[in-house]
Coordinates of C-alpha atoms and ligand atoms in Angstrom, one line a residue:
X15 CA -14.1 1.4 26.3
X16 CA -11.6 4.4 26.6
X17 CA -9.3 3.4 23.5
X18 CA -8.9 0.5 20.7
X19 CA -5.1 -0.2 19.0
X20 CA -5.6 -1.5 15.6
X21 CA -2.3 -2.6 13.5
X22 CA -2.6 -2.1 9.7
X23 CA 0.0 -3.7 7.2
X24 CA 1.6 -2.1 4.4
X25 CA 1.0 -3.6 0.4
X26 CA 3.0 -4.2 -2.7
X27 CA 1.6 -4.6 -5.9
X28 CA 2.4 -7.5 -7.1
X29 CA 0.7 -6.8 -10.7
X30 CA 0.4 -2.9 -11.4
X31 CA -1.4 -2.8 -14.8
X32 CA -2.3 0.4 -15.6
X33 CA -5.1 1.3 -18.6
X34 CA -5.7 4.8 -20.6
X35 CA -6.4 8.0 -18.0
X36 CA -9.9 8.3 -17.6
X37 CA -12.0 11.5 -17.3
X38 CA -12.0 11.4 -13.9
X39 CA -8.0 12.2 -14.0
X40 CA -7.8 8.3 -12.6
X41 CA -6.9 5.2 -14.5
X42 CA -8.4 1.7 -14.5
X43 CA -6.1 -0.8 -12.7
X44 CA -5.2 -4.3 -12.6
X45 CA -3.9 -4.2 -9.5
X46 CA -2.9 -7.4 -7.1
X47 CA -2.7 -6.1 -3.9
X48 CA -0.4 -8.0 -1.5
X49 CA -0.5 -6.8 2.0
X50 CA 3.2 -7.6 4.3
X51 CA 4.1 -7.3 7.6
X52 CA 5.1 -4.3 8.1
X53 CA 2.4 -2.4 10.3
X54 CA 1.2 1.2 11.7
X55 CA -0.5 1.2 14.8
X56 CA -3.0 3.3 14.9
X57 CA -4.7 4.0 18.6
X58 CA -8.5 5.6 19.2
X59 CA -8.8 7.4 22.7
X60 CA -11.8 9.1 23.9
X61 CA -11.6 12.8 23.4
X62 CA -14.1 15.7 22.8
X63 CA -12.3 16.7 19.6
X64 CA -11.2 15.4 16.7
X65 CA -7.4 15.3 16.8
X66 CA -4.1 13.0 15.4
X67 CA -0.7 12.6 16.8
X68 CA 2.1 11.1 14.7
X69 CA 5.1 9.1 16.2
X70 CA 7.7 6.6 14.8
X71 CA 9.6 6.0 11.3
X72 CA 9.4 9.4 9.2
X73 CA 6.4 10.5 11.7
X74 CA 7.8 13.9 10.8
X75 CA 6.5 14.2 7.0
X76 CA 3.2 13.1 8.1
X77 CA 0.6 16.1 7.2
X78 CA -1.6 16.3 10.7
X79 CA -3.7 19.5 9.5
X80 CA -7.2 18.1 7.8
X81 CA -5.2 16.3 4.7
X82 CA -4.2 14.0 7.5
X83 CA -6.1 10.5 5.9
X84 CA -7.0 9.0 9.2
X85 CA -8.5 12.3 10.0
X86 CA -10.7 12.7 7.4
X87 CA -11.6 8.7 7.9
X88 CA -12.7 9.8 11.3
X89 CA -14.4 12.8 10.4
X90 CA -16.5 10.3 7.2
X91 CA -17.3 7.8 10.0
X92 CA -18.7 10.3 11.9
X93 CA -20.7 12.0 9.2
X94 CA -21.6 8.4 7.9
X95 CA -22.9 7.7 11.7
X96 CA -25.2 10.6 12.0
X97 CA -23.3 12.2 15.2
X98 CA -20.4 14.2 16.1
X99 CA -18.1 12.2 17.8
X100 CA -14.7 13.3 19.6
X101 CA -11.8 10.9 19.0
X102 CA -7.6 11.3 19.6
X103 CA -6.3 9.3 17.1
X104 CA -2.3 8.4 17.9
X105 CA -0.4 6.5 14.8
X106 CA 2.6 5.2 15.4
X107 CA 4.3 4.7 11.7
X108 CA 6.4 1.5 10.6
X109 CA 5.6 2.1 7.2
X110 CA 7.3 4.4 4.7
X111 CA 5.9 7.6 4.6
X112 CA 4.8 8.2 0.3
X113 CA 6.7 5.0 -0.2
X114 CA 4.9 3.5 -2.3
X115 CA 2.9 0.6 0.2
X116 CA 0.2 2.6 1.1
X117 CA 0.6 4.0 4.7
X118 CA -1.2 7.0 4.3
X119 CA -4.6 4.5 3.4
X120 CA -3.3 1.7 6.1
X121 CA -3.6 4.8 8.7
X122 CA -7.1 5.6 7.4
X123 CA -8.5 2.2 7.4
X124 CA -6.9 1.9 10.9
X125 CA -8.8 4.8 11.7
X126 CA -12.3 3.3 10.5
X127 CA -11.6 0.3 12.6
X128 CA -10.8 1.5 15.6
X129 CA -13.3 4.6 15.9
X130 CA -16.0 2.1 14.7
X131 CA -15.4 0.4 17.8
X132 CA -14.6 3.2 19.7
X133 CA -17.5 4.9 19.5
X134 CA -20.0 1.3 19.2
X135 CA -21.2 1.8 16.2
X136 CA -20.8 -2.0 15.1
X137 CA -21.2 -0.9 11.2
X138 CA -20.2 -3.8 9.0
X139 CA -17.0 -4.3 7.4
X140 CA -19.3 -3.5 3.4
X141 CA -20.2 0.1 5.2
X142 CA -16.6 0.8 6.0
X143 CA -15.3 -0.5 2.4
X144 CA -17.6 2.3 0.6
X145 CA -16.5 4.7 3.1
X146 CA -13.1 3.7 2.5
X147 CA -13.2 3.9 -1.2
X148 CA -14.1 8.0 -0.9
X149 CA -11.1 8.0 1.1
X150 CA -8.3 7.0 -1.8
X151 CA -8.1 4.1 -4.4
X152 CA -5.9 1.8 -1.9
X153 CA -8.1 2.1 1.2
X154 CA -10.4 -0.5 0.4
X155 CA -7.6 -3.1 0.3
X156 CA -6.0 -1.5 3.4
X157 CA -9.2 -2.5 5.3
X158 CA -9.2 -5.8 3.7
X159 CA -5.6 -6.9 3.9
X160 CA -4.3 -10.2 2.5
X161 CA -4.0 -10.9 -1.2
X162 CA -6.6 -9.2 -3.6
X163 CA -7.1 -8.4 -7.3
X164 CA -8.3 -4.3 -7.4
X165 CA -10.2 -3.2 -10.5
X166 CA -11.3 0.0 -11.3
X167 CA -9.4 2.7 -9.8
X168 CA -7.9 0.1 -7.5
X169 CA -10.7 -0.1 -5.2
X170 CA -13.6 -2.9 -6.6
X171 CA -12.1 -6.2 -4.7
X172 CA -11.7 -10.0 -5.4
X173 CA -9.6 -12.2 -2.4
X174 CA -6.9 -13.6 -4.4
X175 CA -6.0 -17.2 -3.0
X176 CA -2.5 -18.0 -1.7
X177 CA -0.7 -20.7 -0.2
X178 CA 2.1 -20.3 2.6
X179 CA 3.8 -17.5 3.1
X180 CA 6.0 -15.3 0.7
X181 CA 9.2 -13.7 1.9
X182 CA 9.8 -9.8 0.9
X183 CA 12.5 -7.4 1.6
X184 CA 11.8 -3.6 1.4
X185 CA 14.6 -1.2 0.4
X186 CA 13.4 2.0 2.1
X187 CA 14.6 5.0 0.1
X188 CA 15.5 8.6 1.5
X189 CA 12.4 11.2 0.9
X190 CA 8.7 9.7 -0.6
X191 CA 7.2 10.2 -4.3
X192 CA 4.1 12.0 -5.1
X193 CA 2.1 9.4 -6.4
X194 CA -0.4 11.6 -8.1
X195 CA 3.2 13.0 -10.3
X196 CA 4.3 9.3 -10.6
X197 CA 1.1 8.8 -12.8
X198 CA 1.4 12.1 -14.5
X199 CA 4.5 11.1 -15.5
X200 CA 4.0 7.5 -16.8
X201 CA 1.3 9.6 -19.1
X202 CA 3.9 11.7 -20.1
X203 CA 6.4 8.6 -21.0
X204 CA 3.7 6.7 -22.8
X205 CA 2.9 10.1 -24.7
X206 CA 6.5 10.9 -25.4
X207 CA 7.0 7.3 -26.8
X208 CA 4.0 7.2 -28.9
X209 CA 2.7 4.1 -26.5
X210 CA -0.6 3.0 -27.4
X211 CA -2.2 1.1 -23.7
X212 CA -5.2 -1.5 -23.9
X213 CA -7.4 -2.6 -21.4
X214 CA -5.4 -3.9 -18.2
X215 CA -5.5 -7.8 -18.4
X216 CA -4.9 -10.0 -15.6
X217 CA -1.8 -12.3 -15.1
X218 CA -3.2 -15.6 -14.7
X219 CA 0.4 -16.9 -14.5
X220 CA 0.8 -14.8 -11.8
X221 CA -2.4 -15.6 -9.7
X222 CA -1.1 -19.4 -10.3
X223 CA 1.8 -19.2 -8.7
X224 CA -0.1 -17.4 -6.1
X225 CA -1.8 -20.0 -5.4
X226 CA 0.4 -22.4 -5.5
X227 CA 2.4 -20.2 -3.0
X228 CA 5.4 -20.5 -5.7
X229 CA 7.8 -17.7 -4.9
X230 CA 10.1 -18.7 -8.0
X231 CA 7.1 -18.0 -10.6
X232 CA 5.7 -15.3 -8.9
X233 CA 9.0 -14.1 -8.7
X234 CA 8.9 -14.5 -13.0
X235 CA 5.7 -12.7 -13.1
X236 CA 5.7 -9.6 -11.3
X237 CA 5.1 -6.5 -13.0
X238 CA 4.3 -2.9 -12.3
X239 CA 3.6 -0.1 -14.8
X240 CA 4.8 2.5 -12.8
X241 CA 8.1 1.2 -12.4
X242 CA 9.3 3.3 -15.6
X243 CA 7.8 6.2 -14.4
X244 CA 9.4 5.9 -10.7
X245 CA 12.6 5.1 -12.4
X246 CA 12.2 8.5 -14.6
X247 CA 12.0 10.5 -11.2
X248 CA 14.4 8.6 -9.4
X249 CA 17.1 7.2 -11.1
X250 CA 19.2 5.6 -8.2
X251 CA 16.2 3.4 -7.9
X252 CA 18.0 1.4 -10.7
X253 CA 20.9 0.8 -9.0
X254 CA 18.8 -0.6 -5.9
X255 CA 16.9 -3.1 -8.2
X256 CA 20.2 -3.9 -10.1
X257 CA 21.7 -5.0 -7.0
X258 CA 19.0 -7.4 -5.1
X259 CA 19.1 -9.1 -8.5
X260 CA 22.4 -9.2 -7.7
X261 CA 22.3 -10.3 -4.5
X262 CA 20.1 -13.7 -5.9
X263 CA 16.4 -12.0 -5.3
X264 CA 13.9 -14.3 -7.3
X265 CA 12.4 -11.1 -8.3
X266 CA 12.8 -7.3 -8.0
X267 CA 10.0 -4.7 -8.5
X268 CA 9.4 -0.8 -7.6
X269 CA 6.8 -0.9 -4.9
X270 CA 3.5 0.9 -6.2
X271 CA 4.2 4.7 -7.0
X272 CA 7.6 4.0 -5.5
X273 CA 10.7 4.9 -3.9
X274 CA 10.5 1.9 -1.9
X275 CA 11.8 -1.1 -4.1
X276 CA 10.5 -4.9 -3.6
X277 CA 12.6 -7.9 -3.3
X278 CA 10.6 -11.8 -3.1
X279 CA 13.2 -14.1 -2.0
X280 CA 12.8 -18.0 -1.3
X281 CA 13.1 -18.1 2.6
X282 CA 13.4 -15.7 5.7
X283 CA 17.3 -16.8 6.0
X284 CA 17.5 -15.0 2.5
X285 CA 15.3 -12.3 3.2
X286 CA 17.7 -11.4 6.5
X287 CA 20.9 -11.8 4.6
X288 CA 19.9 -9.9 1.3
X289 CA 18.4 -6.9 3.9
X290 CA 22.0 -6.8 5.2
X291 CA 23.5 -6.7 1.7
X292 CA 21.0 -3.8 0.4
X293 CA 22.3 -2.1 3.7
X294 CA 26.1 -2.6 3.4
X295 CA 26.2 -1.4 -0.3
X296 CA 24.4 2.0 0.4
X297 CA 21.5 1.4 -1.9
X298 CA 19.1 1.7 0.8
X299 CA 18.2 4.0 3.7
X300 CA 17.0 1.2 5.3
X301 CA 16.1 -3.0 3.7
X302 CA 13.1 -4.4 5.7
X303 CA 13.0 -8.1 6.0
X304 CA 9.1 -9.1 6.0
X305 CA 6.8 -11.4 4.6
X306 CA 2.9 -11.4 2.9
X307 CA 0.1 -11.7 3.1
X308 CA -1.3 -9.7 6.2
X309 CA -4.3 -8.4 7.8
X310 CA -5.4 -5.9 9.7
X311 CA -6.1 -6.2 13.1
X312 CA -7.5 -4.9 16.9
X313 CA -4.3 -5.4 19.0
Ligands
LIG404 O1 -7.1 7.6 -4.9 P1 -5.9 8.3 -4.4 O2 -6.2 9.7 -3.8 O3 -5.0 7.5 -3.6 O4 -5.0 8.7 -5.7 C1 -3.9 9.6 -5.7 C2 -3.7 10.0 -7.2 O5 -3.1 8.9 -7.9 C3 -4.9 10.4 -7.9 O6 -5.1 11.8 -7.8 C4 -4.4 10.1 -9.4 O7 -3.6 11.2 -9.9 C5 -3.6 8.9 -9.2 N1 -4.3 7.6 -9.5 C6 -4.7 7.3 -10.8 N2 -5.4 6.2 -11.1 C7 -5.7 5.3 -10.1 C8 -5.3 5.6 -8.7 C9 -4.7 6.8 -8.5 O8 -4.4 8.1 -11.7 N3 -6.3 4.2 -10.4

């Protein structure tokens, strides 16, 4: 075999509960992972090196030195293997670059796919989910794919049953967010207002409509944490939620760490037509009509 394409989807969070900072300079999460069809490809050749090439959407802000993720996937595969392997890894990116839907992890997990067939090593999908978790707290789900409730730092994984399919749009924003600064400042907000956080609970309303594959309750019941903090750093984010509320979206969220901002509508028809109207009002960069759940998989 001289090279293996795998396509990895992006996530949104459709519960972002976030608990006390830990030690560690993490926090624990309730976190629903809902992966969406938006996909990087990410391609394994044969090589003597270890290299990456980035191409596509925003490929340009993509680090490629060894803070690249899917590099350093390689390079634990490798290590986790035993051997020194070669491998030219070329990514093509569909998903917002620090957008808050996890391409960074989906490009990593992409990597661990394709090099473990690449290079034969036929290691089982629990060996690549501990390597993965090393990797970043949203790996583990990028591996996985489909609908999943994260605890701990995001990383220990339930499947989260769902029926049908649930239809997104994306509001792309100009530039990324740091997520690691989107966390310090949600700290920083909660410490400025004197906010006192629990122990992250699950939704179970949330999980229902879930599985009932009830886009009008879910569309009641999402929530993310972060959003104030994304909002802080970003103010026109406001304006881009305000108007897909506007625009009849059954619910409206900051994706993640953000920029990117969520939309759930009721149908595809109303995911195209709202993407248009994020567009023609000039909230957007971009509005990406898509729907959840996904999973990764060897093209
Ligand atoms: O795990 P990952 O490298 O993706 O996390 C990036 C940053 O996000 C961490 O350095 C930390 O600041 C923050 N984070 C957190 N709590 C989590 C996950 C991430 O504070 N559960």
């Amino acid at each position: 075999m001289s090279s293996v394409t795998v396509r990895v989807p992006a996530k949104v969070n459709v519960q972002l509960s976030v608990g006390p900072l830990r030690d560690d300079g993490y926090h624990d999460l309730v976190n629903v992972f809902h992966a969406v069809s938006i996909f990087d490809e990410v391609v394994a050749k044969e090589s003597e090196g270890l290299s990456v090439k980035v191409v596509g959407e925003s490929a340009e802000l993509v680090p490629l030195d060894d803070s690249n993720l899917a590099i350093q996937a390689a390079r634990a595969l490798a290590k986790h293997a035993g051997r020194t392997y070669g491998v030219e890894l070329v990514i093509t990116k569909a998903i917002p670059v620090a957008g808050g839907m996890a391409g960074g992890s989906a490009d990593a997990a992409g990597a661990l796919i394709a090099c473990n067939e690449l290079w034969g090593l036929g290691l089982p999908r629990e060996d690549l989910m501990e390597i993965a978790a090393d990797l970043g707290s949203d790996v583990p789900f990028s591996l996985m794919g489909g609908t999943a409730l994260g605890t701990g730092r995001g990383e220990q994984l339930t499947p989260v049953e769902t029926a049908g399919r649930f239809h997104w749009v994306f509001a792309v924003a100009d530039g990324g967010l740091s997520t690691a600064r989107v966390y310090a400042e949600c700290d920083r907000l909660r410490e400025a207002t004197g906010t006192r956080v629990g122990w992250p609970q699950v939704n179970e309303a949330l999980l229902a409509a879930l599985k009932a594959g009830d886009a009008r309750a879910l569309g009641a019941e999402l929530t993310n944490d972060l959003q104030p903090a994304a909002l802080m750093l970003r103010r026109s984010l406001a304006r881009t939620l305000d108007a897909g509320r506007g625009s009849g979206a059954l619910g409206a969220i900051v994706s993640g760490s953000g920029p990117t901002c969520a939309f759930l509508v009721g149908d595809e028809e109303h995911a195209h037509d709202l993407a248009a109207s994020l567009t023609s009002l000039g909230v957007a960069r971009t509005a990406v009509p898509t729907y959840g759940p996904a999973v990764p998989h060897i093209a």
